[in-house]
Amino acid sequence: MNFREARLLAFKELSSIGVPNPSLEADFILEWATGKGRGYIHGYPEHMLSAAEKTKFKEVLERRVKREPLQYITGESEFWGLTFKVGPGCLVPRPETEILVEAALEIFEEGIFLDWGTGSGCIAAAILSEKATCKAVAVDCSPKALFYAWWNFKNLGVLERVLLWHSNGTWDLPEAYERVDLIVSNPPYIPTTEIQNLMPEVRLYEPIEALDGGTDGLKYYNLLCSVANRLLSHGGHLVMEIGSTLQWRQLSKLYGGQFNLVGVRKDLSGLDRVLVFQRK
Ligand code: GLN
């Protein structure tokens, strides 16, 4: 099998099951299986795959055809220009979450921040990589996710400035961190009934507990409100990702008593994606 045949095979299989961008993905799978760059793959279509490359190529293609996320297959994902280790048990960082990081960096100078539901640790690591003196407490209820976060913080050289904290609740945080200047969170916000409409990559492979926000999608924003009430200093900011404009309205009501809404950011599709609240 040569590069051209392999690309064609991957393209046909991926497009027949409706994977978006089949041509790009076919190239990517071939790159991953052979270690050759895209230019080389396109430039030498007659180049034959070795037996080992062919086996790897077929194995990766088979997993992709079953709709396993590419990032789980390769074991890594890019976020904020950094490489994160990801895999089953932690959410693949999404490009729109970078908007949350941007918003947080604009208002946060230094001090301690809390990343509630850290997952792969992508948000906390991105902020720590930009602010050399700040510290973080990264909380998650999933031990698996915390493993990825730990690995990523260590690999990115920020581990010594992070406290990793396993918690299911809103109250059991260490005393030294009971006053933070910033809280960031990308909580699970998809209403339970909508999970079945998500892409197969997400629905079948990504951890449901990182996605499912309960009947109305607001379960974790309710908890986050009490976390912020307890831990956030007066004048401190709460920056969180949301799933829809409807949630924006509901959250302004929910948070309105103790917080002022000071910013709303849209993603590239024009959807309201990040809310910034300031504690009164
Ligand atoms: N904070 C992580 C991210 O943004 C995980 C979010 C989650 O699991 N809901 O990717």
Coordinates of N, CA, C and O in Angstrom, one line a residue, residues 34 61 86 102 104 107 155 162 192-193 197 267 275 278:
T34 N 3.0 7.2 10.2 CA 4.3 7.1 9.5 C 5.3 8.0 10.1 O 6.5 7.8 9.8
L61 N -7.1 4.0 11.8 CA -8.2 4.3 11.0 C -9.5 3.5 11.6 O -10.6 4.1 11.6
V86 N -4.2 13.9 26.9 CA -5.6 13.6 27.1 C -5.9 12.2 26.9 O -5.1 11.5 26.2
E102 N -8.6 34.0 27.8 CA -8.4 35.4 27.4 C -9.0 36.3 28.4 O -8.4 37.3 28.9
A104 N -10.0 35.8 31.5 CA -9.4 35.7 32.8 C -8.1 36.5 32.9 O -7.8 37.2 33.8
I107 N -8.3 40.3 33.4 CA -8.7 40.9 34.7 C -7.8 40.5 35.8 O -7.9 41.1 36.9
N155 N 4.4 18.4 33.2 CA 5.0 18.5 31.9 C 5.2 20.0 31.4 O 6.2 20.3 30.8
V162 N 0.7 24.7 41.8 CA -0.7 24.3 41.8 C -0.9 23.3 42.9 O -0.1 22.4 43.2
T192 N -29.3 17.1 30.2 CA -29.3 15.7 30.1 C -29.9 15.2 28.8 O -29.4 14.3 28.1
T193 N -31.1 15.7 28.5 CA -31.8 15.2 27.3 C -31.1 15.5 26.0 O -31.4 15.0 24.9
N197 N -27.9 14.0 21.4 CA -27.7 14.7 20.1 C -26.3 15.1 19.8 O -26.0 15.7 18.8
D267 N -18.2 33.4 21.1 CA -17.2 32.6 20.4 C -17.2 32.9 18.9 O -17.9 33.9 18.5
L275 N -19.0 34.2 30.5 CA -19.6 35.3 31.3 C -18.5 35.6 32.4 O -17.9 34.8 32.9
Q278 N -18.4 39.9 38.7 CA -17.6 40.4 39.8 C -18.3 40.3 41.1 O -19.5 40.8 41.2

